[in-house]
mmCIF file of C-alpha atoms in Angstrom:
data_model
loop_
_atom_site.group_PDB
_atom_site.id
_atom_site.type_symbol
_atom_site.label_atom_id
_atom_site.label_comp_id
_atom_site.label_asym_id
_atom_site.label_seq_id
_atom_site.Cartn_x
_atom_site.Cartn_y
_atom_site.Cartn_z
ATOM 1 C CA CYS A 105 -41.677 -39.396 67.719
ATOM 2 C CA PRO A 106 -44.753 -39.040 65.476
ATOM 3 C CA GLY A 107 -48.163 -38.809 67.090
ATOM 4 C CA ARG A 108 -51.629 -40.109 66.288
ATOM 5 C CA LEU A 109 -55.221 -39.010 66.168
ATOM 6 C CA TRP A 110 -57.414 -41.385 68.172
ATOM 7 C CA VAL A 111 -61.201 -41.715 68.067
ATOM 8 C CA SER A 112 -63.715 -43.307 70.408
ATOM 9 C CA GLU A 113 -67.495 -43.359 70.606
ATOM 10 C CA LEU A 114 -68.708 -42.094 73.960
ATOM 11 C CA PRO A 115 -71.468 -44.076 75.699
ATOM 12 C CA GLN A 116 -74.511 -42.523 77.355
ATOM 13 C CA ASN A 117 -73.045 -43.329 80.771
ATOM 14 C CA ILE A 118 -69.329 -42.559 80.842
ATOM 15 C CA MET A 119 -69.178 -43.211 84.591
ATOM 16 C CA GLN A 120 -68.982 -46.957 83.923
ATOM 17 C CA TYR A 121 -65.353 -46.497 82.866
ATOM 18 C CA ASP A 122 -62.385 -46.347 85.252
ATOM 19 C CA ASN A 123 -58.750 -47.465 85.395
ATOM 20 C CA GLU A 124 -59.755 -51.107 85.000
ATOM 21 C CA HIS A 125 -62.478 -50.486 82.377
ATOM 22 C CA GLN A 126 -61.157 -48.233 79.639
ATOM 23 C CA LEU A 127 -62.791 -46.694 76.609
ATOM 24 C CA LYS A 128 -61.845 -48.377 73.353
ATOM 25 C CA PHE A 129 -59.818 -46.017 71.167
ATOM 26 C CA THR A 130 -58.975 -46.548 67.501
ATOM 27 C CA PRO A 131 -56.014 -44.830 65.797
ATOM 28 C CA LEU A 132 -57.352 -42.897 62.825
ATOM 29 C CA LEU A 133 -54.257 -40.985 61.699
ATOM 30 C CA SER A 134 -50.623 -41.839 62.304
ATOM 31 C CA GLY A 135 -47.323 -40.161 61.509
ATOM 32 C CA LEU A 136 -48.380 -36.709 62.727
ATOM 33 C CA TYR A 137 -45.845 -34.288 64.171
ATOM 34 C CA LYS A 138 -46.896 -31.463 66.514
ATOM 35 C CA ASN A 139 -50.536 -32.511 66.159
ATOM 36 C CA HIS A 140 -51.908 -29.582 68.091
ATOM 37 C CA GLY A 141 -54.810 -27.617 66.592
ATOM 38 C CA PHE A 142 -58.349 -28.968 66.926
ATOM 39 C CA CYS A 143 -61.806 -27.550 66.338
ATOM 40 C CA ILE A 144 -65.277 -28.914 65.605
ATOM 41 C CA HIS A 145 -67.499 -27.442 62.898
ATOM 42 C CA GLN A 146 -71.112 -27.942 61.907
ATOM 43 C CA GLY A 147 -71.528 -28.104 58.139
ATOM 44 C CA ARG A 148 -74.736 -27.905 56.174
ATOM 45 C CA LYS A 149 -75.285 -31.648 56.494
ATOM 46 C CA ILE A 150 -72.491 -33.031 58.645
ATOM 47 C CA GLN A 151 -70.498 -32.285 61.764
ATOM 48 C CA TYR A 152 -66.745 -32.731 61.467
ATOM 49 C CA ALA A 153 -63.439 -31.980 63.156
ATOM 50 C CA VAL A 154 -60.399 -30.167 61.765
ATOM 51 C CA VAL A 155 -56.930 -31.092 63.029
ATOM 52 C CA GLY A 156 -53.747 -29.057 62.569
ATOM 53 C CA SER A 157 -50.191 -30.395 62.629
ATOM 54 C CA GLU A 158 -46.708 -30.033 61.161
ATOM 55 C CA ASN A 159 -48.028 -32.250 58.359
ATOM 56 C CA GLY A 160 -50.828 -29.824 57.550
ATOM 57 C CA VAL A 161 -54.564 -29.786 58.186
ATOM 58 C CA TYR A 162 -56.923 -32.771 58.139
ATOM 59 C CA MET A 163 -60.720 -32.804 58.020
ATOM 60 C CA VAL A 164 -62.168 -35.736 59.960
ATOM 61 C CA VAL A 165 -65.786 -36.817 59.450
ATOM 62 C CA PRO A 166 -67.402 -39.322 61.849
ATOM 63 C CA PRO A 167 -69.389 -42.273 60.511
ATOM 64 C CA ASN A 168 -73.083 -42.013 59.791
ATOM 65 C CA SER A 169 -75.519 -44.045 61.836
ATOM 66 C CA GLY A 170 -74.896 -47.722 61.135
ATOM 67 C CA ASP A 171 -71.620 -47.020 59.313
ATOM 68 C CA SER A 172 -68.357 -47.742 61.133
ATOM 69 C CA SER A 173 -65.969 -46.011 58.741
ATOM 70 C CA TRP A 174 -64.444 -42.630 59.544
ATOM 71 C CA LYS A 175 -63.481 -40.342 56.668
ATOM 72 C CA CYS A 176 -60.273 -38.329 56.732
ATOM 73 C CA GLU A 177 -59.142 -35.787 54.124
ATOM 74 C CA HIS A 178 -55.803 -33.964 53.959
ATOM 75 C CA ILE A 179 -56.963 -30.465 52.978
ATOM 76 C CA PHE A 180 -53.765 -28.438 53.543
ATOM 77 C CA ASP A 181 -50.113 -29.482 53.389
ATOM 78 C CA LYS A 182 -48.203 -26.695 55.168
ATOM 79 C CA PRO A 183 -47.207 -26.645 58.879
ATOM 80 C CA VAL A 184 -50.006 -25.278 61.060
ATOM 81 C CA SER A 185 -50.491 -25.003 64.802
ATOM 82 C CA ASP A 186 -54.101 -23.772 64.855
ATOM 83 C CA MET A 187 -56.773 -23.010 62.292
ATOM 84 C CA LEU A 188 -60.385 -22.070 61.587
ATOM 85 C CA TYR A 189 -62.410 -23.581 58.736
ATOM 86 C CA ARG A 190 -65.373 -21.262 58.176
ATOM 87 C CA ASP A 191 -67.277 -19.582 55.355
ATOM 88 C CA PHE A 192 -65.872 -16.094 55.885
ATOM 89 C CA ASP A 193 -67.011 -14.651 52.532
ATOM 90 C CA HIS A 194 -70.494 -16.260 52.566
ATOM 91 C CA ASP A 195 -70.150 -17.991 49.203
ATOM 92 C CA GLY A 196 -71.189 -21.403 50.541
ATOM 93 C CA GLU A 197 -67.643 -22.805 50.726
ATOM 94 C CA ASN A 198 -65.345 -22.718 53.757
ATOM 95 C CA GLU A 199 -62.089 -20.802 53.819
ATOM 96 C CA LEU A 200 -59.139 -21.988 55.893
ATOM 97 C CA LEU A 201 -57.528 -19.484 58.271
ATOM 98 C CA VAL A 202 -54.217 -20.727 59.663
ATOM 99 C CA ILE A 203 -51.492 -19.792 62.129
ATOM 100 C CA THR A 204 -48.314 -20.917 60.400
ATOM 101 C CA PRO A 205 -45.828 -22.372 61.146
ATOM 102 C CA PHE A 206 -46.271 -23.884 64.617
ATOM 103 C CA HIS A 207 -47.304 -20.938 66.849
ATOM 104 C CA GLY A 208 -45.714 -18.885 64.116
ATOM 105 C CA GLU A 209 -46.049 -15.254 63.156
ATOM 106 C CA ASN A 210 -48.076 -15.600 59.952
ATOM 107 C CA ILE A 211 -51.875 -15.290 59.787
ATOM 108 C CA GLN A 212 -53.133 -16.470 56.398
ATOM 109 C CA ILE A 213 -56.426 -17.397 54.746
ATOM 110 C CA TYR A 214 -56.705 -19.968 51.961
ATOM 111 C CA LYS A 215 -59.507 -20.804 49.563
ATOM 112 C CA SER A 216 -59.995 -23.987 47.550
ATOM 113 C CA SER A 217 -59.880 -23.509 43.782
ATOM 114 C CA ASN A 218 -59.720 -26.371 41.268
ATOM 115 C CA GLY A 219 -58.510 -28.763 43.950
ATOM 116 C CA LYS A 220 -55.769 -26.444 45.216
ATOM 117 C CA MET A 221 -55.577 -24.204 48.274
ATOM 118 C CA LEU A 222 -54.799 -20.654 47.159
ATOM 119 C CA LYS A 223 -53.724 -17.933 49.588
ATOM 120 C CA ILE A 224 -56.188 -15.046 49.393
ATOM 121 C CA TYR A 225 -55.189 -13.075 52.494
ATOM 122 C CA GLU A 226 -52.148 -12.583 54.718
ATOM 123 C CA ARG A 227 -51.852 -10.178 57.621
ATOM 124 C CA LYS A 228 -49.119 -7.715 56.690
ATOM 125 C CA LYS A 229 -47.933 -7.231 60.243
ATOM 126 C CA LYS A 230 -46.364 -10.316 61.776
ATOM 127 C CA MET A 231 -47.764 -11.695 65.031
ATOM 128 C CA PRO A 232 -44.929 -13.444 66.926
ATOM 129 C CA PHE A 233 -45.988 -16.512 68.931
ATOM 130 C CA ALA A 234 -49.585 -16.394 67.639
ATOM 131 C CA HIS A 235 -51.495 -18.548 70.086
ATOM 132 C CA ALA A 236 -55.108 -17.642 70.920
ATOM 133 C CA ILE A 237 -57.745 -18.324 68.257
ATOM 134 C CA TRP A 238 -61.538 -18.434 68.103
ATOM 135 C CA GLY A 239 -64.159 -18.227 65.369
ATOM 136 C CA ASP A 240 -67.729 -17.013 65.806
ATOM 137 C CA THR A 241 -70.677 -15.369 64.065
ATOM 138 C CA ILE A 242 -71.479 -11.752 64.933
ATOM 139 C CA ASN A 243 -74.427 -9.950 63.308
ATOM 140 C CA GLY A 244 -74.415 -12.483 60.475
ATOM 141 C CA ASP A 245 -70.689 -12.175 59.705
ATOM 142 C CA GLU A 246 -67.977 -14.746 60.415
ATOM 143 C CA TYR A 247 -65.201 -13.423 62.646
ATOM 144 C CA ALA A 248 -61.779 -14.766 63.587
ATOM 145 C CA PHE A 249 -60.138 -13.639 66.831
ATOM 146 C CA ILE A 250 -56.379 -14.153 67.149
ATOM 147 C CA GLY A 251 -53.932 -13.233 69.906
ATOM 148 C CA GLY A 252 -50.140 -13.246 70.073
ATOM 149 C CA ARG A 253 -47.899 -13.743 73.098
ATOM 150 C CA ASN A 254 -44.775 -12.001 71.832
ATOM 151 C CA GLY A 255 -43.839 -8.774 70.087
ATOM 152 C CA ASP A 256 -46.662 -6.253 70.517
ATOM 153 C CA ARG A 257 -48.871 -8.975 72.069
ATOM 154 C CA GLU A 258 -51.852 -7.978 69.961
ATOM 155 C CA LEU A 259 -55.414 -9.284 70.026
ATOM 156 C CA VAL A 260 -57.133 -8.761 66.665
ATOM 157 C CA SER A 261 -60.341 -9.605 64.861
ATOM 158 C CA ILE A 262 -60.571 -10.415 61.144
ATOM 159 C CA HIS A 263 -63.747 -10.602 59.067
ATOM 160 C CA TYR A 264 -64.807 -10.334 55.431
ATOM 161 C CA ASP A 265 -66.580 -7.117 54.430
ATOM 162 C CA ARG A 266 -69.159 -8.001 51.788
ATOM 163 C CA ASP A 267 -69.494 -4.404 50.561
ATOM 164 C CA THR A 268 -65.789 -3.879 49.813
ATOM 165 C CA GLU A 269 -65.076 -7.604 49.227
ATOM 166 C CA GLN A 270 -62.003 -7.269 51.432
ATOM 167 C CA TYR A 271 -60.826 -8.815 54.689
ATOM 168 C CA ILE A 272 -60.950 -6.216 57.467
ATOM 169 C CA GLU A 273 -58.757 -6.305 60.578
ATOM 170 C CA GLU A 274 -59.413 -4.540 63.868
ATOM 171 C CA VAL A 275 -56.914 -4.365 66.734
ATOM 172 C CA ILE A 276 -58.828 -5.056 69.955
ATOM 173 C CA ASP A 277 -55.959 -4.839 72.443
ATOM 174 C CA VAL A 278 -52.185 -4.426 72.595
ATOM 175 C CA GLY A 279 -49.735 -5.646 75.234
ATOM 176 C CA ALA A 280 -51.962 -8.265 76.885
ATOM 177 C CA GLY A 281 -50.511 -11.462 75.404
ATOM 178 C CA ALA A 282 -53.517 -13.756 74.919
ATOM 179 C CA ALA A 283 -52.999 -17.507 75.292
ATOM 180 C CA ASN A 284 -56.642 -18.509 74.716
ATOM 181 C CA CYS A 285 -59.935 -16.842 73.908
ATOM 182 C CA MET A 286 -63.581 -17.789 73.462
ATOM 183 C CA MET A 287 -66.910 -16.119 72.787
ATOM 184 C CA TYR A 288 -69.830 -16.366 75.181
ATOM 185 C CA LYS A 289 -73.236 -14.715 75.551
ATOM 186 C CA VAL A 290 -74.668 -12.753 78.480
ATOM 187 C CA ASP A 291 -78.217 -11.362 78.355
ATOM 188 C CA GLY A 292 -78.247 -11.803 74.602
ATOM 189 C CA GLU A 293 -74.953 -9.925 74.115
ATOM 190 C CA LYS A 294 -71.776 -11.622 72.886
ATOM 191 C CA ARG A 295 -68.492 -11.007 74.682
ATOM 192 C CA LEU A 296 -64.959 -12.249 74.183
ATOM 193 C CA LEU A 297 -63.333 -13.952 77.172
ATOM 194 C CA VAL A 298 -59.534 -13.951 76.957
ATOM 195 C CA ALA A 299 -56.797 -15.531 79.071
ATOM 196 C CA ASN A 300 -54.056 -12.906 78.893
ATOM 197 C CA ARG A 301 -51.171 -15.041 80.074
ATOM 198 C CA GLU A 302 -48.415 -12.484 79.649
ATOM 199 C CA THR A 303 -50.159 -9.995 81.971
ATOM 200 C CA ASP A 304 -51.626 -12.563 84.392
ATOM 201 C CA GLU A 305 -55.217 -11.493 83.850
ATOM 202 C CA VAL A 306 -58.546 -12.563 82.418
ATOM 203 C CA GLY A 307 -59.951 -9.984 80.021
ATOM 204 C CA ILE A 308 -63.563 -9.532 78.900
ATOM 205 C CA TYR A 309 -64.071 -7.513 75.722
ATOM 206 C CA GLU A 310 -67.455 -6.206 74.607
ATOM 207 C CA TRP A 311 -68.620 -3.956 71.782
#
């Protein structure tokens, strides 16, 4: 049964809604299978969402003030469970990092060229059941953090090295089996908070 992407404008006071008074939702995209991945990005001028599914990846832009029309662009046509859409190489254009297929074992990065998405990086080692994913900026560089729940259960970081013009991978942990991860800041220092499902623990990684 195909799914949908629904949108709704939130009011200032959401407490006015209950079982009898529901928010009004509008279907924006239909015919999606395994619509799973979701992240919000702040562009140079706009804020937008990126949605991953078996149908590929869609970029969704909310309406401007006074404009009721949402904009939706199909930017990638291969099956994806989760993704990041960030400017890893600092050239002013976003690259698309994907876990493919659905919670698959392939970590790939694509770049738009002449209207086509070209693969510019693929992790050589497979990551079975890739699941956790987070993108953040560290010391001016864009990082991706990805964790797998099968095989070696690795947690890795990937970033673009501007000196060598290559994507660099670092293995942060092995055997933990991350289901989710996120970056947070304590006393000005960034740390990675990880739900290691396969070992029934919460891990905090700092560097």
